CSV table of C-alpha atoms in Angstrom, one decimal:
chain,number,residue,atom,x,y,z
A,136,UNK,CA,12.4,-25.3,5.1
A,137,UNK,CA,13.3,-21.8,6.1
A,138,UNK,CA,16.3,-20.4,4.2
A,139,UNK,CA,16.7,-17.1,5.9
A,140,UNK,CA,17.8,-13.6,4.9
A,141,UNK,CA,21.4,-14.6,3.8
A,142,UNK,CA,20.2,-17.2,1.4
A,143,UNK,CA,17.5,-14.8,0.1
A,144,UNK,CA,20.3,-12.3,-0.7
A,145,UNK,CA,22.2,-15.0,-2.6
A,146,UNK,CA,19.2,-15.9,-4.7
A,147,UNK,CA,18.3,-12.3,-5.5
A,148,UNK,CA,21.9,-11.7,-6.5
A,149,UNK,CA,21.9,-14.3,-9.2
A,150,UNK,CA,18.3,-14.7,-10.2
A,151,UNK,CA,17.4,-13.3,-13.6
A,152,UNK,CA,13.7,-13.9,-13.1
A,153,UNK,CA,11.3,-12.4,-10.5
A,154,UNK,CA,11.7,-13.9,-7.1
A,155,UNK,CA,8.7,-14.2,-4.7
A,156,UNK,CA,9.5,-14.2,-1.0
A,157,UNK,CA,7.0,-15.9,1.2
A,158,UNK,CA,6.7,-17.4,4.7
A,159,UNK,CA,7.1,-15.8,8.0
A,160,UNK,CA,6.9,-12.2,6.9
A,161,UNK,CA,5.4,-9.8,9.5
A,162,UNK,CA,5.7,-6.1,10.3
A,163,UNK,CA,8.5,-6.9,12.7
A,164,UNK,CA,10.8,-8.3,9.9
A,165,UNK,CA,9.5,-6.8,6.6
A,166,UNK,CA,12.1,-4.1,6.5
A,167,UNK,CA,14.9,-6.7,6.8
A,168,UNK,CA,13.3,-8.6,3.9
A,169,UNK,CA,13.0,-5.4,1.8
A,170,UNK,CA,16.7,-4.6,2.5
A,171,UNK,CA,17.6,-7.7,0.6
A,172,UNK,CA,16.2,-6.1,-2.6
A,173,UNK,CA,13.1,-8.3,-2.5
A,174,UNK,CA,10.3,-6.7,-4.6
A,175,UNK,CA,7.6,-9.5,-4.4
A,176,UNK,CA,6.5,-10.6,-1.0
A,177,UNK,CA,3.6,-12.7,0.2
A,178,UNK,CA,2.0,-12.3,3.7
A,179,UNK,CA,-0.8,-14.8,3.7
A,180,UNK,CA,-0.8,-15.8,7.4
A,181,UNK,CA,-0.5,-12.2,8.6
A,182,UNK,CA,-3.6,-11.1,6.6
A,183,UNK,CA,-5.6,-14.2,7.1
A,184,UNK,CA,-5.3,-14.2,10.9
A,185,UNK,CA,-7.0,-10.8,11.4
A,186,UNK,CA,-10.5,-9.4,11.6
A,187,UNK,CA,-9.1,-5.9,10.8
A,188,UNK,CA,-7.9,-6.6,7.3
A,189,UNK,CA,-8.2,-2.9,6.1
A,190,UNK,CA,-6.1,-1.8,9.1
A,191,UNK,CA,-3.4,-4.4,8.5
A,192,UNK,CA,-3.2,-3.6,4.8
A,193,UNK,CA,-2.7,0.1,5.6
A,194,UNK,CA,-0.1,-0.8,8.2
A,195,UNK,CA,2.0,-2.8,5.7
A,196,UNK,CA,1.5,-0.2,2.9
A,197,UNK,CA,2.8,2.5,5.3
A,198,UNK,CA,5.9,0.4,6.2
A,199,UNK,CA,6.7,-0.3,2.5
A,200,UNK,CA,6.1,3.3,1.5
A,201,UNK,CA,8.3,4.7,4.3
A,202,UNK,CA,11.0,2.2,3.6
């Protein structure tokens, strides 16, 4: 089940172990996810549904590096 950004913030505030965020992360919402303090994200569907993998990796790296 989707828990959303608010629940993610709660988990990151009390977790004393690394948290991995996965599911529904795309360029359109990655900054919102990063704003929660998330450091470990998984973007399987985004990368698996493309024939331009190198381009997509560069796009995400750029978003993260410019965040």
